[in-house]
């Protein structure tokens, strides 16, 4: 019963999103261009650097493009379905969040299904990029690749969601979490662009075991590209565990969310 | 009060993100220099210095000094500004100056970290002076470029995305991320025709000695040229835009 109601709400949520996007078509085009240029300049930077220095710790531009594309799909999948989690701190600050508490549906689900201007354009762009990167990098597409890539991408999106949820939960205690979010987004977006093996011990540890961004793209890419790198005692094949890591990380984040929600007293409106 | 809160947020993110990014670029350049033939005249230490100074410049360069113009066009309060006995464009310039000075103050801890922890190269006083002058000119190029973007709000209100796009293009094509001298030859031919190189690349190449003193007059002359061109464009746009407001508000 509960599930059916949620499915219904979720369907309406996407209907409203798509109608809103169609209503503001010019805005949509500008923001699409924005997404395109963002990833375009990132990939162009890698190309320019690797054109001059052909090897980054043994990774060529082809490898790095694949590394980026794998992160891009997972990140776009997260942005398409869960970017609304990042808006929870705003709802808490202006008191809107308290309304969700009195409604008879799961609070987090309601927060996720708050309509905005969400459109799967980044995801489409990411999928095209990923197909191009796979063909270009010459990765061997076999049964393991076809079965595991979708799972790894979902795992990556869950890792992203876990981080997003942890930061949003912090808003129960600190009203402004923008600075925190900003630093972590930077950590994720810029540090996942390069092979983990170039970093010093502390950062490898952080990106493998604390905030497991390395499982979004580095370990799986190292596996598919047949890299012989063992970082922090973790072999590339561990990249296939990304879906599991994603589930564990998001479960931990959800436990933290429940903990915060139970102690939440409102911001005094 | 609201601004003060924003400032506290800025101290944390600006200095914190500076340290994180310097760490990242050191790791990246170190890995690249370790596995490839290094460029003849740009050592690892020099390129790390280049990128660190670029990040320091970014702390001041990335400010949206004429943001108030966009905001006031959005909520319509610009109409009353035209009635006040002030020179309106100058008012917008002054409004953002406080933020510029605040960010300039943030440079103090950041520069200290760069010197004491990351040990960047410090050039001879004459070169340093030329760098500072060129940095100032670069700032003005960036200021007018940004002013032009904010001026487009007279005609279209949604400019945030466009502003971010221009910022990324500036970071890449201005040489903030990667020195332009390392770009493939194909790109070299057209990046120097754009104003972005005058913002970051020129002062930075002076700093690391890639531009010798004999070329100072030439490269800074080009920067001044850009200031004049962009200044003229923004004057024309300002006049046209201000007339539009008066017409609409009648």
Short mmCIF file of C-alpha atoms in Angstrom, two decimals:
data_model
loop_
_atom_site.label_atom_id
_atom_site.label_comp_id
_atom_site.label_asym_id
_atom_site.label_seq_id
_atom_site.Cartn_x
_atom_site.Cartn_y
_atom_site.Cartn_z
CA UNK A 1 0.00 0.00 0.00
CA UNK A 2 2.69 2.42 1.11
CA UNK A 3 4.84 1.37 -1.83
CA UNK A 4 2.04 1.94 -4.30
CA UNK A 5 1.40 5.43 -2.95
CA UNK A 6 5.10 6.22 -3.17
CA UNK A 7 5.23 5.00 -6.77
CA UNK A 8 2.29 7.23 -7.56
CA UNK A 9 3.87 10.31 -5.98
CA UNK A 10 7.11 9.56 -7.75
CA UNK A 11 5.38 9.35 -11.13
CA UNK A 12 3.73 12.73 -10.53
CA UNK A 13 7.11 14.14 -9.44
CA UNK A 14 8.67 13.31 -12.81
CA UNK A 15 5.63 14.56 -14.68
CA UNK A 16 5.93 17.96 -12.98
CA UNK A 17 9.71 18.07 -13.55
CA UNK A 18 9.35 17.45 -17.23
CA UNK A 19 6.46 19.88 -17.64
CA UNK A 20 8.46 22.59 -15.81
CA UNK A 21 11.46 21.99 -18.02
CA UNK A 22 9.34 22.22 -21.16
CA UNK A 23 7.83 25.45 -19.86
CA UNK A 24 11.22 27.12 -19.41
CA UNK A 25 12.85 25.87 -22.57
CA UNK A 26 15.40 28.70 -22.88
CA UNK A 27 16.61 28.15 -19.34
CA UNK A 28 16.91 24.48 -20.07
CA UNK A 29 19.03 25.10 -23.15
CA UNK A 30 21.36 27.41 -21.24
CA UNK A 31 21.79 24.89 -18.43
CA UNK A 32 22.35 22.11 -20.91
CA UNK A 33 25.10 24.16 -22.51
CA UNK A 34 26.46 24.68 -18.99
CA UNK A 35 26.65 20.92 -18.36
CA UNK A 36 28.17 20.35 -21.76
CA UNK A 37 30.90 22.98 -21.28
CA UNK A 38 31.63 21.83 -17.73
CA UNK A 39 32.45 18.28 -18.80
CA UNK A 40 33.88 19.49 -22.09
CA UNK A 41 36.50 21.71 -20.44
CA UNK A 42 37.36 18.96 -17.95
CA UNK A 43 38.00 16.44 -20.72
CA UNK A 44 39.78 19.07 -22.84
CA UNK A 45 42.12 19.85 -19.92
CA UNK A 46 43.05 16.17 -19.64
CA UNK A 47 43.65 16.01 -23.37
CA UNK A 48 45.85 19.12 -23.41
CA UNK A 49 47.98 17.90 -20.50
CA UNK A 50 48.36 14.37 -21.82
CA UNK A 51 49.15 15.64 -25.30
CA UNK A 52 52.26 17.25 -23.78
CA UNK A 53 52.95 14.60 -21.10
CA UNK A 54 51.71 11.31 -22.59
CA UNK A 55 51.76 9.27 -19.39
CA UNK A 56 50.29 9.95 -15.98
CA UNK A 57 51.71 7.21 -13.82
CA UNK A 58 51.25 4.87 -16.77
CA UNK A 59 47.79 6.15 -17.70
CA UNK A 60 47.36 7.54 -21.22
CA UNK A 61 44.71 9.99 -22.37
CA UNK A 62 42.59 7.06 -23.55
CA UNK A 63 42.71 5.57 -20.05
CA UNK A 64 42.02 8.90 -18.39
CA UNK A 65 39.06 9.57 -20.68
CA UNK A 66 37.56 6.23 -19.67
CA UNK A 67 38.26 7.02 -15.99
CA UNK A 68 36.45 10.34 -16.34
CA UNK A 69 33.52 8.90 -18.30
CA UNK A 70 32.91 6.21 -15.69
CA UNK A 71 32.74 8.86 -12.95
CA UNK A 72 30.57 11.06 -15.17
CA UNK A 73 27.83 8.42 -15.67
CA UNK A 74 27.64 7.62 -11.95
CA UNK A 75 27.62 11.30 -11.03
CA UNK A 76 24.97 12.12 -13.66
CA UNK A 77 22.82 9.22 -12.46
CA UNK A 78 23.01 10.64 -8.95
CA UNK A 79 22.28 14.20 -10.14
CA UNK A 80 19.25 13.03 -12.09
CA UNK A 81 17.58 11.08 -9.30
CA UNK A 82 18.96 12.43 -6.05
CA UNK A 83 20.12 16.02 -6.52
CA UNK A 84 17.05 17.08 -4.51
CA UNK A 85 18.69 15.60 -1.39
CA UNK A 86 21.13 18.51 -1.58
CA UNK A 87 18.24 20.94 -1.16
CA UNK A 88 17.23 19.58 2.25
CA UNK A 89 19.36 22.19 4.14
CA UNK A 90 17.46 24.96 2.33
CA UNK A 91 14.13 23.41 3.33
CA UNK A 92 15.31 23.13 6.94
CA UNK A 93 16.44 26.76 6.99
CA UNK A 94 13.18 28.21 5.65
CA UNK A 95 10.95 25.89 7.70
CA UNK A 96 9.51 24.00 4.72
CA UNK A 97 11.07 20.82 6.04
CA UNK A 98 8.75 20.73 9.06
CA UNK A 99 5.81 20.23 6.72
CA UNK A 100 7.31 17.01 5.45
CA UNK A 101 7.43 15.66 9.01
CA UNK A 102 3.68 15.71 9.51
CA UNK A 103 2.77 14.01 6.25
CA UNK A 104 2.12 10.26 6.17
CA UNK A 105 5.02 9.28 3.88
CA UNK A 106 8.70 8.69 4.58
CA UNK A 107 10.41 12.05 5.11
CA UNK A 108 13.48 11.31 3.01
CA UNK A 109 11.33 10.03 0.18
CA UNK A 110 9.30 13.24 0.23
CA UNK A 111 12.48 15.32 0.18
CA UNK A 112 13.75 13.34 -2.80
CA UNK A 113 10.41 13.77 -4.60
CA UNK A 114 10.18 17.57 -4.24
CA UNK A 115 9.78 18.78 -7.82
CA UNK A 116 12.17 21.25 -9.38
CA UNK A 117 13.68 21.67 -12.78
CA UNK A 118 15.19 18.22 -13.11
CA UNK A 119 15.69 16.69 -16.51
CA UNK A 120 17.76 13.66 -17.53
CA UNK A 121 19.89 15.67 -19.98
CA UNK A 122 23.16 15.18 -18.08
CA UNK A 123 22.55 11.45 -17.91
CA UNK A 124 22.01 11.24 -21.66
CA UNK A 125 25.17 13.24 -22.27
CA UNK A 126 27.07 11.01 -19.83
CA UNK A 127 25.91 7.82 -21.52
CA UNK A 128 27.01 9.09 -24.92
CA UNK A 129 30.37 10.10 -23.46
CA UNK A 130 30.76 6.72 -21.81
CA UNK A 131 30.06 4.81 -25.03
CA UNK A 132 32.55 7.05 -26.87
CA UNK A 133 35.19 6.57 -24.14
CA UNK A 134 34.70 2.80 -24.10
CA UNK A 135 35.17 2.53 -27.86
CA UNK A 136 38.10 4.97 -27.86
CA UNK A 137 39.97 3.41 -24.94
CA UNK A 138 39.76 -0.03 -26.50
CA UNK A 139 38.41 -1.64 -23.33
CA UNK A 140 37.50 -5.24 -23.97
CA UNK A 141 33.69 -5.41 -23.84
CA UNK A 142 32.87 -8.88 -22.57
CA UNK A 143 30.11 -10.41 -20.44
CA UNK A 144 31.73 -9.17 -17.21
CA UNK A 145 31.84 -5.63 -18.59
CA UNK A 146 28.21 -5.67 -19.68
CA UNK A 147 26.97 -7.15 -16.39
CA UNK A 148 29.16 -5.14 -14.04
CA UNK A 149 29.27 -1.65 -15.57
CA UNK A 150 25.59 -0.87 -14.84
CA UNK A 151 26.04 -2.20 -11.28
CA UNK A 152 29.24 -0.19 -10.77
CA UNK A 153 27.53 2.94 -12.06
CA UNK A 154 24.64 2.42 -9.64
CA UNK A 155 27.15 1.81 -6.84
CA UNK A 156 28.92 5.04 -7.79
CA UNK A 157 25.65 6.97 -7.74
CA UNK A 158 24.94 5.52 -4.28
CA UNK A 159 28.37 6.64 -3.03
CA UNK A 160 27.49 10.10 -4.32
CA UNK A 161 24.09 9.91 -2.63
CA UNK A 162 25.68 8.83 0.65
CA UNK A 163 27.92 11.88 0.69
CA UNK A 164 25.07 14.18 -0.30
CA UNK A 165 22.90 12.75 2.49
CA UNK A 166 25.64 13.00 5.14
CA UNK A 167 26.17 16.68 4.34
CA UNK A 168 22.44 17.40 4.28
CA UNK A 169 22.04 15.63 7.63
CA UNK A 170 24.68 17.93 9.09
CA UNK A 171 22.14 20.72 8.49
CA UNK A 172 20.12 19.41 11.46
CA UNK A 173 22.89 20.78 13.69
CA UNK A 174 24.50 23.52 11.58
CA UNK A 175 22.16 25.79 9.71
CA UNK A 176 24.63 26.61 6.94
CA UNK A 177 26.42 23.64 5.42
CA UNK A 178 27.31 25.23 2.07
CA UNK A 179 31.00 25.47 2.89
CA UNK A 180 31.15 21.83 3.88
CA UNK A 181 29.33 20.72 0.74
CA UNK A 182 31.52 22.88 -1.42
CA UNK A 183 34.76 21.37 -0.09
CA UNK A 184 33.50 17.81 -0.45
CA UNK A 185 32.15 18.33 -3.94
CA UNK A 186 35.54 19.68 -4.92
CA UNK A 187 37.26 16.76 -3.27
CA UNK A 188 35.11 14.34 -5.21
CA UNK A 189 35.04 16.04 -8.60
CA UNK A 190 38.70 16.98 -8.86
CA UNK A 191 40.34 14.05 -7.08
CA UNK A 192 38.43 11.40 -9.06
CA UNK A 193 39.85 12.84 -12.26
CA UNK A 194 43.28 11.26 -11.73
CA UNK A 195 44.50 7.76 -10.85
CA UNK A 196 44.53 7.18 -7.10
CA UNK A 197 48.12 6.01 -7.37
CA UNK A 198 49.42 9.58 -7.80
CA UNK A 199 48.30 10.65 -4.31
CA UNK A 200 50.07 10.39 -0.99
CA UNK A 201 49.07 7.85 1.65
CA UNK A 202 46.63 10.00 3.61
CA UNK A 203 44.58 10.94 0.57
CA UNK A 204 44.54 7.34 -0.74
CA UNK A 205 43.28 6.21 2.65
CA UNK A 206 40.61 8.91 2.71
CA UNK A 207 39.36 8.20 -0.82
CA UNK A 208 39.38 4.41 -0.39
CA UNK A 209 38.10 3.74 3.11
CA UNK A 210 36.51 6.92 4.52
CA UNK A 211 34.75 8.53 1.54
CA UNK A 212 35.08 5.71 -1.01
CA UNK A 213 35.09 7.88 -4.16
CA UNK A 214 37.89 5.70 -5.56
CA UNK A 215 35.28 2.98 -6.06
CA UNK A 216 33.20 5.26 -8.28
CA UNK A 217 35.76 5.12 -11.04
CA UNK A 218 39.40 4.45 -10.13
CA UNK A 219 39.28 0.79 -9.03
CA UNK A 220 36.77 -0.37 -11.67
CA UNK A 221 38.61 1.54 -14.43
CA UNK A 222 41.95 0.09 -13.32
CA UNK A 223 40.36 -3.36 -13.54
CA UNK A 224 38.87 -2.91 -17.01
CA UNK A 225 42.05 -1.26 -18.32
CA UNK A 226 44.20 -4.11 -16.90
CA UNK A 227 46.34 -1.86 -14.70
CA UNK A 228 48.72 -3.63 -12.36
CA UNK A 229 48.36 -1.25 -9.46
CA UNK A 230 47.68 -2.26 -5.90
CA UNK A 231 46.76 0.82 -3.88
CA UNK A 232 46.34 0.59 -0.09
CA UNK A 233 46.43 -3.19 -0.43
CA UNK A 234 43.36 -3.04 -2.66
CA UNK A 235 43.73 -4.71 -6.10
CA UNK A 236 41.86 -3.34 -9.16
CA UNK A 237 39.48 -6.33 -9.17
CA UNK A 238 37.99 -4.90 -5.96
CA UNK A 239 36.44 -2.33 -8.27
CA UNK A 240 33.79 -4.92 -9.07
CA UNK A 241 32.65 -4.56 -5.46
CA UNK A 242 31.59 -0.95 -6.10
CA UNK A 243 27.85 -1.79 -5.91
CA UNK A 244 28.35 -3.39 -2.50
CA UNK A 245 30.45 -0.47 -1.24
CA UNK A 246 27.74 1.89 -2.50
CA UNK A 247 25.05 0.05 -0.55
CA UNK A 248 27.13 -0.05 2.64
CA UNK A 249 28.04 3.62 2.38
CA UNK A 250 24.50 4.75 1.69
CA UNK A 251 23.22 2.56 4.55
CA UNK A 252 25.68 4.23 6.92
CA UNK A 253 24.59 7.63 5.62
CA UNK A 254 20.94 6.67 6.10
CA UNK A 255 21.61 5.58 9.71
CA UNK A 256 23.20 8.98 10.32
CA UNK A 257 20.16 10.63 8.71
CA UNK A 258 17.77 8.73 11.03
CA UNK A 259 19.90 9.71 13.99
CA UNK A 260 19.78 13.37 12.98
CA UNK A 261 16.07 13.27 12.18
CA UNK A 262 15.22 11.83 15.62
CA UNK A 263 17.05 14.68 17.32
CA UNK A 264 15.75 17.41 15.05
CA UNK A 265 13.82 20.10 16.92
CA UNK A 266 13.19 22.61 14.13
CA UNK A 267 15.08 25.86 13.67
CA UNK A 268 12.61 27.92 15.68
CA UNK A 269 10.11 29.39 13.27
CA UNK B 1 24.88 40.66 9.09
CA UNK B 2 24.11 38.55 6.04
CA UNK B 3 27.33 39.70 4.44
CA UNK B 4 29.32 39.00 7.56
CA UNK B 5 28.07 35.41 7.57
CA UNK B 6 29.02 35.09 3.91
CA UNK B 7 32.50 36.36 4.78
CA UNK B 8 33.04 33.77 7.47
CA UNK B 9 32.01 31.12 4.97
CA UNK B 10 34.46 32.61 2.50
CA UNK B 11 37.45 32.44 4.83
CA UNK B 12 36.89 28.75 5.38
CA UNK B 13 36.25 27.78 1.78
CA UNK B 14 38.83 30.08 0.22
CA UNK B 15 41.82 29.13 2.36
CA UNK B 16 40.70 25.50 2.72
CA UNK B 17 40.12 24.98 -0.95
CA UNK B 18 43.40 26.75 -1.78
CA UNK B 19 45.36 24.25 0.32
CA UNK B 20 43.48 21.27 -1.14
CA UNK B 21 43.99 22.44 -4.70
CA UNK B 22 47.68 23.20 -4.25
CA UNK B 23 48.11 19.68 -2.89
CA UNK B 24 46.26 18.25 -5.90
CA UNK B 25 48.23 20.17 -8.51
CA UNK B 26 51.53 19.24 -6.85
CA UNK B 27 50.61 15.57 -7.05
CA UNK B 28 49.49 15.91 -10.67
CA UNK B 29 52.59 17.77 -11.89
CA UNK B 30 54.88 15.52 -9.87
CA UNK B 31 53.36 12.41 -11.48
CA UNK B 32 53.58 13.98 -14.94
CA UNK B 33 57.20 15.07 -14.55
CA UNK B 34 58.23 11.71 -13.13
CA UNK B 35 57.08 9.70 -16.14
CA UNK B 36 57.73 11.97 -19.10
CA UNK B 37 60.46 14.05 -20.69
CA UNK B 38 60.23 17.43 -18.92
CA UNK B 39 59.91 20.62 -20.96
CA UNK B 40 63.37 22.15 -21.45
CA UNK B 41 62.82 25.47 -19.76
CA UNK B 42 60.08 24.80 -17.21
CA UNK B 43 61.19 22.66 -14.28
CA UNK B 44 58.82 20.83 -11.96
CA UNK B 45 59.43 23.40 -9.24
CA UNK B 46 58.69 26.22 -11.69
CA UNK B 47 55.45 24.73 -12.93
CA UNK B 48 54.24 24.07 -9.37
CA UNK B 49 55.10 27.69 -8.57
CA UNK B 50 53.18 28.76 -11.67
CA UNK B 51 50.05 26.83 -10.66
CA UNK B 52 50.23 27.92 -7.02
CA UNK B 53 50.52 31.59 -7.97
CA UNK B 54 47.64 31.06 -10.44
CA UNK B 55 45.47 29.80 -7.58
CA UNK B 56 46.49 32.79 -5.46
CA UNK B 57 45.52 35.14 -8.28
CA UNK B 58 42.23 33.30 -8.64
CA UNK B 59 41.28 34.20 -5.06
CA UNK B 60 41.01 37.82 -6.18
CA UNK B 61 40.25 37.33 -9.89
CA UNK B 62 37.18 35.14 -9.44
CA UNK B 63 35.16 37.83 -7.65
CA UNK B 64 31.99 39.01 -9.32
CA UNK B 65 32.60 42.67 -8.49
CA UNK B 66 29.58 44.12 -10.29
CA UNK B 67 27.14 41.44 -9.11
CA UNK B 68 24.94 44.13 -7.52
CA UNK B 69 24.02 45.34 -11.00
CA UNK B 70 22.57 41.95 -11.91
CA UNK B 71 20.75 41.65 -8.57
CA UNK B 72 19.25 45.13 -8.78
CA UNK B 73 18.05 44.55 -12.32
CA UNK B 74 16.46 41.35 -11.12
CA UNK B 75 14.44 42.92 -8.30
CA UNK B 76 13.92 46.24 -10.06
CA UNK B 77 15.55 48.37 -7.36
CA UNK B 78 17.90 49.85 -9.96
CA UNK B 79 15.14 52.34 -10.83
CA UNK B 80 15.61 54.22 -7.56
CA UNK B 81 19.40 54.25 -7.99
CA UNK B 82 18.99 56.34 -11.09
CA UNK B 83 17.14 58.96 -9.03
CA UNK B 84 19.91 59.24 -6.46
CA UNK B 85 22.59 61.90 -6.89
CA UNK B 86 25.32 59.35 -7.66
CA UNK B 87 27.24 58.18 -10.68
CA UNK B 88 25.57 54.78 -10.98
CA UNK B 89 28.33 52.75 -12.72
CA UNK B 90 30.84 54.05 -10.18
CA UNK B 91 28.49 52.98 -7.40
CA UNK B 92 28.53 49.39 -8.68
CA UNK B 93 32.29 49.48 -8.92
CA UNK B 94 32.53 50.69 -5.31
CA UNK B 95 29.95 48.21 -4.04
CA UNK B 96 32.13 45.24 -4.94
CA UNK B 97 35.39 46.86 -3.84
CA UNK B 98 34.83 45.84 -0.24
CA UNK B 99 34.69 42.21 -1.29
CA UNK B 100 37.82 42.63 -3.40
CA UNK B 101 39.69 44.08 -0.43
CA UNK B 102 38.41 41.28 1.79
CA UNK B 103 39.69 38.69 -0.64
CA UNK B 104 42.96 40.59 -0.95
CA UNK B 105 43.23 40.20 2.84
CA UNK B 106 42.62 36.47 2.46
CA UNK B 107 45.69 36.42 0.27
CA UNK B 108 47.85 37.03 3.36
CA UNK B 109 47.35 33.59 4.98
CA UNK B 110 47.29 31.93 1.56
CA UNK B 111 50.56 33.54 0.45
CA UNK B 112 52.18 32.60 3.77
CA UNK B 113 51.10 28.99 3.30
CA UNK B 114 52.44 29.05 -0.27
CA UNK B 115 55.80 30.42 0.90
CA UNK B 116 56.35 28.51 4.13
CA UNK B 117 54.72 25.16 3.44
CA UNK B 118 54.83 24.80 -0.33
CA UNK B 119 58.10 26.77 -0.85
CA UNK B 120 57.20 28.47 -4.11
CA UNK B 121 59.92 30.31 -6.03
CA UNK B 122 60.16 34.05 -5.38
CA UNK B 123 61.61 35.99 -8.32
CA UNK B 124 63.91 39.05 -8.22
CA UNK B 125 62.25 42.28 -6.94
CA UNK B 126 62.11 43.85 -10.43
CA UNK B 127 60.37 40.79 -11.87
CA UNK B 128 58.03 40.69 -8.90
CA UNK B 129 57.13 44.34 -9.46
CA UNK B 130 56.45 43.70 -13.15
CA UNK B 131 54.30 40.72 -12.15
CA UNK B 132 52.25 42.83 -9.73
CA UNK B 133 51.69 45.52 -12.35
CA UNK B 134 50.67 42.94 -14.95
CA UNK B 135 48.40 41.25 -12.38
CA UNK B 136 46.66 44.59 -11.79
CA UNK B 137 46.16 45.01 -15.55
CA UNK B 138 44.91 41.43 -15.76
CA UNK B 139 42.46 42.15 -12.96
CA UNK B 140 41.07 45.11 -14.90
CA UNK B 141 40.66 42.98 -18.04
CA UNK B 142 38.71 40.48 -15.93
CA UNK B 143 36.73 43.25 -14.29
CA UNK B 144 35.49 44.65 -17.60
CA UNK B 145 34.78 41.21 -19.02
CA UNK B 146 32.65 40.47 -15.98
CA UNK B 147 31.01 43.90 -16.09
CA UNK B 148 29.99 43.21 -19.70
CA UNK B 149 28.40 39.92 -18.60
CA UNK B 150 26.49 41.66 -15.82
CA UNK B 151 25.44 44.37 -18.26
CA UNK B 152 23.75 41.77 -20.44
CA UNK B 153 21.21 41.48 -17.58
CA UNK B 154 19.65 44.63 -19.04
CA UNK B 155 18.47 42.42 -21.89
CA UNK B 156 18.29 38.93 -20.46
CA UNK B 157 17.87 38.03 -16.80
CA UNK B 158 19.26 34.51 -16.60
CA UNK B 159 23.03 34.99 -16.73
CA UNK B 160 24.34 32.78 -13.90
CA UNK B 161 24.94 29.83 -16.21
CA UNK B 162 26.65 31.99 -18.80
CA UNK B 163 28.87 33.51 -16.11
CA UNK B 164 29.98 30.09 -14.91
CA UNK B 165 30.65 28.99 -18.47
CA UNK B 166 32.85 32.05 -19.01
CA UNK B 167 34.67 31.34 -15.74
CA UNK B 168 35.58 27.81 -16.86
CA UNK B 169 36.66 28.99 -20.27
CA UNK B 170 38.80 31.64 -18.59
CA UNK B 171 40.38 29.08 -16.27
CA UNK B 172 41.33 26.89 -19.20
CA UNK B 173 42.01 29.35 -22.04
CA UNK B 174 43.55 31.98 -19.74
CA UNK B 175 46.25 29.57 -18.61
CA UNK B 176 45.16 29.32 -14.98
CA UNK B 177 45.06 25.51 -15.00
CA UNK B 178 47.73 24.69 -17.56
CA UNK B 179 50.38 27.14 -18.86
CA UNK B 180 49.39 28.19 -22.37
CA UNK B 181 52.95 27.50 -23.58
CA UNK B 182 52.26 23.78 -23.02
CA UNK B 183 49.13 23.77 -25.20
CA UNK B 184 49.22 21.88 -28.51
CA UNK B 185 50.33 24.07 -31.43
CA UNK B 186 46.86 23.94 -33.01
CA UNK B 187 45.32 25.72 -30.01
CA UNK B 188 48.24 28.14 -29.53
CA UNK B 189 47.28 29.98 -32.71
CA UNK B 190 43.91 31.13 -31.45
CA UNK B 191 44.14 31.31 -27.64
CA UNK B 192 46.33 34.40 -27.86
CA UNK B 193 43.69 36.22 -29.89
CA UNK B 194 41.23 35.95 -26.96
CA UNK B 195 41.25 38.33 -23.97
CA UNK B 196 41.61 35.45 -21.46
CA UNK B 197 45.39 35.15 -21.89
CA UNK B 198 45.74 38.79 -20.77
CA UNK B 199 44.10 37.91 -17.44
CA UNK B 200 46.20 35.02 -16.11
CA UNK B 201 48.82 33.90 -18.57
CA UNK B 202 50.70 37.19 -19.03
CA UNK B 203 51.38 37.94 -15.32
CA UNK B 204 52.14 34.27 -14.60
CA UNK B 205 54.65 33.90 -17.43
CA UNK B 206 56.32 37.09 -16.19
CA UNK B 207 56.52 35.57 -12.70
CA UNK B 208 58.23 32.35 -13.80
CA UNK B 209 60.52 34.23 -16.20
CA UNK B 210 59.12 32.81 -19.42
CA UNK B 211 58.48 36.37 -20.59
CA UNK B 212 61.85 38.22 -20.44
CA UNK B 213 62.06 41.92 -19.40
CA UNK B 214 62.64 42.88 -23.05
CA UNK B 215 59.05 41.88 -23.82
CA UNK B 216 57.37 43.54 -20.81
CA UNK B 217 56.32 46.65 -22.77
CA UNK B 218 54.82 44.55 -25.56
CA UNK B 219 52.79 42.16 -23.39
CA UNK B 220 51.57 44.80 -20.97
CA UNK B 221 50.71 47.05 -23.92
CA UNK B 222 48.46 44.26 -25.15
CA UNK B 223 46.82 44.05 -21.71
CA UNK B 224 46.16 47.81 -21.78
CA UNK B 225 44.73 47.37 -25.28
CA UNK B 226 42.23 44.84 -23.96
CA UNK B 227 41.26 47.12 -21.08
CA UNK B 228 40.54 49.93 -23.55
CA UNK B 229 38.51 47.71 -25.92
CA UNK B 230 36.47 46.04 -23.17
CA UNK B 231 36.07 49.38 -21.36
CA UNK B 232 34.62 50.94 -24.52
CA UNK B 233 32.25 48.02 -25.09
CA UNK B 234 30.97 48.24 -21.52
CA UNK B 235 30.47 52.03 -21.80
CA UNK B 236 28.38 51.62 -24.93
CA UNK B 237 26.39 48.80 -23.32
CA UNK B 238 25.87 50.78 -20.12
CA UNK B 239 24.46 53.77 -22.05
CA UNK B 240 22.13 51.60 -24.12
CA UNK B 241 21.01 49.65 -21.04
CA UNK B 242 20.42 52.72 -18.88
CA UNK B 243 18.29 54.26 -21.64
CA UNK B 244 16.25 51.06 -21.74
CA UNK B 245 15.53 51.26 -18.01
CA UNK B 246 14.38 54.87 -18.31
CA UNK B 247 12.15 54.02 -21.26
CA UNK B 248 10.61 51.01 -19.55
CA UNK B 249 10.13 52.80 -16.23
CA UNK B 250 8.24 55.76 -17.78
#
